[in-house]
Amino acid sequence: MCLAVLAQLKEIKGNVAVADFGGLTQEIRLDLLEEPRVDDWVLVHTGFAIQVVDEKEALEMKKVLDEVAAINEGMDNA
Amino acid sequence: MCLAVLAQLKEIKGNVAVADFGGLTQEIRLDLLEEPRVDDWVLVHTGFAIQVVDEKEALEMKKVLDEVAAINEGMDNA
Amino acid sequence: MEKLAAVQKMPEKVSLIHGAGGEMMQSLISGVFAAIRNNNAGGIGLEALDDGAAIPFGDQYIVLTTDNHVIKPIFFPGGDIGRLSISGTVNDLAMMGARPIALTNGVVIPEGFPIEDLRRIVRSVDETLEEAGCALVTGDTKVLPKEALDSIIINTAGIGITDNPIRDCGLKPGNKIIVTGTIGDHGIAIIAHREGFKFGSELRSDVAPIWKTVEAALDAGGVTAMKDPTRGGVASVLNEMARKSGVKIVVREESLPIRQDVRAAADMLGIDPLEVANEGKAVIGVEADRAEAVLEAIRKTRYGRDAVIIGSVEEGSGVIMKTRIGGQRFIEPPLGDPVPRVC
Amino acid sequence: MEKLAAVQKMPEKVSLIHGAGGEMMQSLISGVFAAIRNNNAGGIGLEALDDGAAIPFGDQYIVLTTDNHVIKPIFFPGGDIGRLSISGTVNDLAMMGARPIALTNGVVIPEGFPIEDLRRIVRSVDETLEEAGCALVTGDTKVLPKEALDSIIINTAGIGITDNPIRDCGLKPGNKIIVTGTIGDHGIAIIAHREGFKFGSELRSDVAPIWKTVEAALDAGGVTAMKDPTRGGVASVLNEMARKSGVKIVVREESLPIRQDVRAAADMLGIDPLEVANEGKAVIGVEADRAEAVLEAIRKTRYGRDAVIIGSVEEGSGVIMKTRIGGQRFIEPPLGDPVPRVC
Amino acid sequence: MQEEQIARGLADKIEKLAAGKEIKIMHVCGTHEYTITKSGIRSLLPKNVKVVMGPGCPVCVTPQAEIDAIVELAEKGKVICTYGDLLRVPGTKSSLYDSVGDIHIVQSISQAADYAREHPDREVVFMAVGFETTAPTTAAVLLTNPPDNFSVLVSHRLIPPAMKWLMEQGEANLSGFLLPGHVCTISGSEEYGQFKVPQVIAGFEPLQVMYGLYMLVKQIVEGRAEVENAYASAVKKEGNLKAKRMLSEVFEVCDIMWRGFPVIPSSGLKLKPQYEKYDALKKYGITLKGGAETRGCLCNEILRGVKDPVDCKLFGKACTPLKPVGACMVSTEGACRIWYTYGKAVKSVFTAKNTK
Amino acid sequence: MQEEQIARGLADKIEKLAAGKEIKIMHVCGTHEYTITKSGIRSLLPKNVKVVMGPGCPVCVTPQAEIDAIVELAEKGKVICTYGDLLRVPGTKSSLYDSVGDIHIVQSISQAADYAREHPDREVVFMAVGFETTAPTTAAVLLTNPPDNFSVLVSHRLIPPAMKWLMEQGEANLSGFLLPGHVCTISGSEEYGQFKVPQVIAGFEPLQVMYGLYMLVKQIVEGRAEVENAYASAVKKEGNLKAKRMLSEVFEVCDIMWRGFPVIPSSGLKLKPQYEKYDALKKYGITLKGGAETRGCLCNEILRGVKDPVDCKLFGKACTPLKPVGACMVSTEGACRIWYTYGKAVKSVFTAKNTK
Ligand code: SF4
Ligand code: SF4
Ligand SMILES: [Mg+2]
Ligand SMILES: [Mg+2]
Ligand SMILES: [Mg+2]
Ligand SMILES: [Mg+2]
Ligand SMILES: [Mg+2]
Ligand SMILES: [Mg+2]
Ligand SMILES: [Mg+2]
Ligand SMILES: [Mg+2]
Ligand SMILES: [Mg+2]
Ligand SMILES: [Mg+2]
């Protein structure tokens, strides 16, 4: 538990949004978010957005890459 | 109405008999007959013997043949 | 306009009667499947609606045929769906004059089907292959949920080889019509068994691969047409052969070979033995002067002992029966699967 | 004793998983159907469990294959059961290296099936035949009561011709493994559509007859083995080819061609695209020095544009995936049909 | 061959006897129609001797309301046992064949009772159609304590009251009746004496039918009006007394509607009070919905012998054996079905006679 | 390739950090297990760093009694909507998959409610499994007036009480916990402060898991015991406050049994009185039958991390993915199922490390 997928809100109508899952769009429910906005990146679990994530990049490799690169250097230096 | 087939009683047990339908045997019910006897020829309709027929020959062509032969002669003479 | 009307008269939904091998099946096929344009690989194709197709290959023909087997019960007196699936395809190949070579087996099984039953079917398939002298060379197995399918379905396709395909449309006025054995054995046995009627004696299906019987007929020479009287029975096959050949067939009622017990059961069930399936018989058209020789050759084979000439071919159309009392009537193809009746 | 135990472990009843194309299907086939002794007509027979059988005829081979098609829904994005039934058989023939010549169609229809749907299927069959350059030459139609069957079943058998059959067991250490296009398109599209999931964009089945793609590969030379990753997907086919060839296959995760939207839907559904069916793809083993030439030839064809080399063959056994992060794991054949999951 | 000679002999006599007259014979038995059709008897008769079918097919005369009732029971989950004949008979909306229920074809009511005995958890209803021949079998089973989960939808009818009603209409142009041999096996011949028209009881082999027709034509031509018995081997004057006793123990006579006819007085059977517990309609609270029969269907006139199937505008168009409107198109012995299937054979009669 | 470099870098650091120690990490999330297995993470770790799976698969921890209840509802003709995961989970006699009912696989509870809305004549029951991540979606649907023919069988459970109980058993030999990222997205990280053991919240991409493992090993080796967040992009300290509000509006905490465990205090959710009308058990009068779990199954010890699947006598023999005895063999993320399917991959770890 629990499979969740990243998606971007494209259109909002009440508590439902059209979300883009990377080439695929699907309607999801927004009940669990305080103030969802179009273009927000959200985590989707069982058809509901469960959290807005800081930025798209946040969940992508980039951040991890940077952090890990830093660790690697730190360790190598250690 | 009503399909009925000629059969010969082979074995009797209470109100049921094993009847021979000319190469095939099947159980039939005898409820509708007064005094069925083994070797009787009967007319069978929906699994029940509905009447004992006088003789096997009675229902066979033979009798008709004779009658008709007589008619034919009679007519020809007429 | 005539034709358009006929097409429009096609019902909106497929009904059981469309699968009963009679006129309605013909109308479904001609109304729907005949639309396929890529229907011929050079010889006898789909358009012929014969027992199989024939494709020229070198100076011979590859004959190809297929049949789905959906019989219930799957085990019945005289056979089972395994023997049926092999015999059905061997016989269709034989009806095209082809020696059966290799068969396929496409099995669709309902979830929950007993493995032991499957083994029994497979054993029967193998025994029938042995008898027919051919091999099952490739297969496919699918399983469907129990809600989706209630009994096993076996498709068998097959190939055979012939120098000279026999058609079902080759009858010529003057030909004799041979039936290779007793009529109605399979259909009457199945219906009696399926309906749970208790018959003391054993009605048995005639299901068998009859290539050797057919081979004997072909070797004797003069065969002009063949078809196996499966769904729809002899009534249906005679009509189809007459229609496709553009001839009339006249059959004498008293010549029809019908077993005594089949006749008795048919009478009790109110079903005409001419209208039920046979699974080990052929209806063969033969040139009149070869008829006796062919008959004799057939009678020497295991499955041809009761062969008889049941009628002859004339100019005209339709299938006429000269009845026992000298009346005449058309033999019409049955409309649907026969149901036992009491009146 | 080992073997006896394995046979005794066979369950008493067939279950859905026996039809899902994985290990259980293999066990059903080897535990039941392998008992058929009349299984070979002189070339590659039933015992090979290849995509089809090959029968020597003169100095060529007739290839014979069969498949039942039971897909639901019968109309789906990118195709329908008609296109599927033709493509499936054309592709099995192609997988044996054979040019498809003639097909059969055995249709089992549930009572009440709309005639218009049947017409639509028949049109699609015809279009696919046209595209594949072969003909449907013979057929059979059965109708079952609505209680007995809930959706149409189409069996398609077919014959093809080849000078030189290709096996699924021909992999040799050093060979490269090519997949002719993106993986999982059909299975993911079907599951998404069947479960009624509302996807805005169009996931589409890849169902297509790919003889021309295969022909290009064969013409380029060096092909050692072929199989189409239908039921059980690429995961199943790689395992089967490795097992039958007695080799190990090593696949690099990052080389696997998977469409962005298929990946997204697969993630959402919790299903592995390697474990679902493809209906217009081939997994091809090629000698290493011909790999680039074969790949180039394939890529020039309509259905081969996204072909890639996904891995290579080594001595050993099993199928190993080198993962994106440098880990490794076995790719196991799936046990049953994949079901969407949320956790 | 001998059979053929005899039949031709009889046909010749009939032709000679009937010369110059228009004779129209009604039979009231589906099995007579079957024999006549299957052995091509009409092809042996002269043009001026016509044989038409009356209300003698139990399936044909079962009204839609009764079909609707049995279909309703099927839809309510009862196991329905029926003779195959009834399977495709259309009710208002559906036939048993097209219904969703659990339908068993039986050859005998006793199979239905056995099924109920073997499946005590199921409710089993037997659809009891048929005339005097069949009704005693229902009585016999009800007299032998069938289980509580067994009941019958009684749809039995009697032939003589229908013939009586028919003759009272005046509207049927008939020279005489070929009486139903198996019905008479039970009921005997006496009862038919009430009708002052030529009548002959006949058996069912082709030659027996030919013989009966010959006797009837002879009686007609000779201006007599009696009940003659050409099936004496099976039919006694008094019929089957035991069967008649059982009938009257279980049933009492009632007025009943026939398909194509209005309610005919004293032409039906209903269960006596002590057997009402086996009455499926009462047991499950089903009421027969009387109502308009399908419009345009001439079953009515056809059964009365005043119209032919081809007179019906629906014949072969809206009404075919695949989609029957009236019951005459359902049964293989229904007049419309027979004309539809074998109609051309009528032509072959004349072809046969003209070309020889 | 860059990913591979990074992963190998992390693995090297882990190996160096852990050198000479035996480290056993428990994760409590099926999706973590999936990532670990599918990307071969165990093949990258040194022998002395083991990762085991705790009670983090909602399907694994659903007791037979709840499966029996939903199967009973299916057999009573209710339409059952469920996530695919639950389909093959065996109850006492049957799974939903093997039951005769009308079972719909849904991707979301809102599809189930829509189905009920579109089929007002059917009774629709949704089987609501899942932890803190999933429970709010149930709350959200119940807060938006689902139709009267809709109800839920509430099978939600909470992770921290289970971890607490687990640690109180003393019987689990664990160095630290990899915390479930998506559960924490809702619940936040604060709650886990109560546990005085090393803990790291991790995401689900292979590198995120590697990164979380690295942080956890570092924390363990450094002798700290804190809640670190390696999934900060999604997990806030306070979690998702709105979702938590909705949870407490609809549900109250209760004691509940877990498969393989006894009743764990305050580890379940039940509907508050004002939502009881949506409680399928109450609505249809079904009682959960507590009872002996299958004998010989070690799910219990396996989930606690004290036994491995291969310690179970039934493993691979009486218990296989095709005929699972315990739920750990059912879910693709169940420990037994994973060992059965990918077990050999464990060997390939060492092969890989030895041959390079
Ligand atoms: S053709 Fe049909 S509608 Fe017309 S009278 Fe006959 S049964 Fe009735
Ligand atoms: S192998 Fe099966 S019985 Fe043993 S612990 Fe795992 S799930 Fe339970
Ligand atoms: Mg044929
Ligand atoms: Mg065929
Ligand atoms: Mg055939
Ligand atoms: Mg296949
Ligand atoms: Mg032929
Ligand atoms: Mg294949
Ligand atoms: Mg195949
Ligand atoms: Mg295939
Ligand atoms: Mg056929
Ligand atoms: Mg191959």
Tab-separated table of N, CA, C and O in Angstrom, chain E residues 17-43:
chain	number	residue	atom	x	y	z
E	17	LEU	N	-65.980	-42.913	-56.464
E	17	LEU	CA	-67.116	-42.582	-55.590
E	17	LEU	C	-67.442	-41.094	-55.632
E	17	LEU	O	-68.604	-40.690	-55.652
E	18	ALA	N	-66.398	-40.269	-55.615
E	18	ALA	CA	-66.582	-38.827	-55.435
E	18	ALA	C	-66.799	-38.105	-56.749
E	18	ALA	O	-67.039	-36.883	-56.750
E	19	ALA	N	-66.735	-38.836	-57.833
E	19	ALA	CA	-66.787	-38.180	-59.142
E	19	ALA	C	-67.974	-37.233	-59.221
E	19	ALA	O	-69.096	-37.588	-58.864
E	20	GLY	N	-67.698	-35.981	-59.637
E	20	GLY	CA	-68.787	-35.017	-59.817
E	20	GLY	C	-69.233	-34.327	-58.558
E	20	GLY	O	-70.102	-33.463	-58.595
E	21	LYS	N	-68.658	-34.666	-57.417
E	21	LYS	CA	-69.062	-34.019	-56.169
E	21	LYS	C	-67.899	-33.216	-55.604
E	21	LYS	O	-66.743	-33.500	-55.876
E	22	GLU	N	-68.215	-32.188	-54.786
E	22	GLU	CA	-67.172	-31.478	-54.026
E	22	GLU	C	-67.254	-31.970	-52.582
E	22	GLU	O	-68.244	-31.722	-51.900
E	23	ILE	N	-66.245	-32.657	-52.134
E	23	ILE	CA	-66.257	-33.211	-50.781
E	23	ILE	C	-65.181	-32.553	-49.938
E	23	ILE	O	-64.037	-32.423	-50.367
E	24	LYS	N	-65.584	-32.075	-48.746
E	24	LYS	CA	-64.607	-31.466	-47.845
E	24	LYS	C	-64.694	-32.179	-46.500
E	24	LYS	O	-65.714	-32.151	-45.835
E	25	ILE	N	-63.574	-32.822	-46.143
E	25	ILE	CA	-63.522	-33.626	-44.914
E	25	ILE	C	-62.673	-32.892	-43.890
E	25	ILE	O	-61.596	-32.394	-44.209
E	26	MET	N	-63.195	-32.830	-42.645
E	26	MET	CA	-62.363	-32.269	-41.580
E	26	MET	C	-61.878	-33.393	-40.679
E	26	MET	O	-62.666	-34.245	-40.269
E	27	HIS	N	-60.560	-33.372	-40.404
E	27	HIS	CA	-60.087	-34.255	-39.335
E	27	HIS	C	-59.801	-33.369	-38.127
E	27	HIS	O	-59.639	-32.161	-38.251
E	28	VAL	N	-59.811	-33.939	-36.935
E	28	VAL	CA	-59.592	-33.148	-35.734
E	28	VAL	C	-58.450	-33.756	-34.933
E	28	VAL	O	-58.523	-33.933	-33.731
E	29	CYS	N	-57.350	-34.039	-35.642
E	29	CYS	CA	-56.227	-34.673	-34.972
E	29	CYS	C	-54.928	-34.295	-35.654
E	29	CYS	O	-54.750	-34.549	-36.849
E	30	GLY	N	-54.036	-33.720	-34.902
E	30	GLY	CA	-52.741	-33.322	-35.439
E	30	GLY	C	-51.961	-34.499	-35.991
E	30	GLY	O	-51.247	-34.362	-36.984
E	31	THR	N	-52.109	-35.630	-35.382
E	31	THR	CA	-51.348	-36.780	-35.855
E	31	THR	C	-51.915	-37.294	-37.172
E	31	THR	O	-51.195	-37.804	-38.019
E	32	HIS	N	-53.213	-37.154	-37.368
E	32	HIS	CA	-53.762	-37.430	-38.702
E	32	HIS	C	-53.129	-36.500	-39.730
E	32	HIS	O	-52.719	-36.932	-40.806
E	33	GLU	N	-53.038	-35.223	-39.379
E	33	GLU	CA	-52.450	-34.278	-40.323
E	33	GLU	C	-51.013	-34.671	-40.645
E	33	GLU	O	-50.574	-34.607	-41.792
E	34	TYR	N	-50.285	-35.107	-39.613
E	34	TYR	CA	-48.892	-35.493	-39.793
E	34	TYR	C	-48.783	-36.655	-40.779
E	34	TYR	O	-47.990	-36.622	-41.722
E	35	THR	N	-49.613	-37.652	-40.580
E	35	THR	CA	-49.591	-38.811	-41.490
E	35	THR	C	-49.973	-38.396	-42.906
E	35	THR	O	-49.330	-38.778	-43.887
E	36	ILE	N	-51.014	-37.616	-43.000
E	36	ILE	CA	-51.491	-37.182	-44.317
E	36	ILE	C	-50.384	-36.455	-45.069
E	36	ILE	O	-50.125	-36.691	-46.244
E	37	THR	N	-49.698	-35.564	-44.329
E	37	THR	CA	-48.671	-34.764	-44.945
E	37	THR	C	-47.434	-35.591	-45.252
E	37	THR	O	-46.915	-35.578	-46.367
E	38	LYS	N	-46.959	-36.343	-44.253
E	38	LYS	CA	-45.701	-37.067	-44.420
E	38	LYS	C	-45.805	-38.188	-45.449
E	38	LYS	O	-44.821	-38.558	-46.062
E	39	SER	N	-47.009	-38.746	-45.608
E	39	SER	CA	-47.061	-39.804	-46.617
E	39	SER	C	-47.673	-39.324	-47.924
E	39	SER	O	-47.894	-40.127	-48.825
E	40	GLY	N	-47.856	-38.022	-47.999
E	40	GLY	CA	-48.302	-37.469	-49.281
E	40	GLY	C	-49.687	-37.939	-49.668
E	40	GLY	O	-49.980	-38.122	-50.854
E	41	ILE	N	-50.557	-38.138	-48.690
E	41	ILE	CA	-51.901	-38.649	-48.990
E	41	ILE	C	-52.685	-37.690	-49.892
E	41	ILE	O	-53.394	-38.113	-50.805
E	42	ARG	N	-52.528	-36.379	-49.661
E	42	ARG	CA	-53.285	-35.448	-50.510
E	42	ARG	C	-52.908	-35.600	-51.990
E	42	ARG	O	-53.705	-35.320	-52.871
E	43	SER	N	-51.642	-36.061	-52.229
E	43	SER	CA	-51.234	-36.241	-53.634
E	43	SER	C	-51.921	-37.445	-54.266
E	43	SER	O	-51.879	-37.614	-55.477
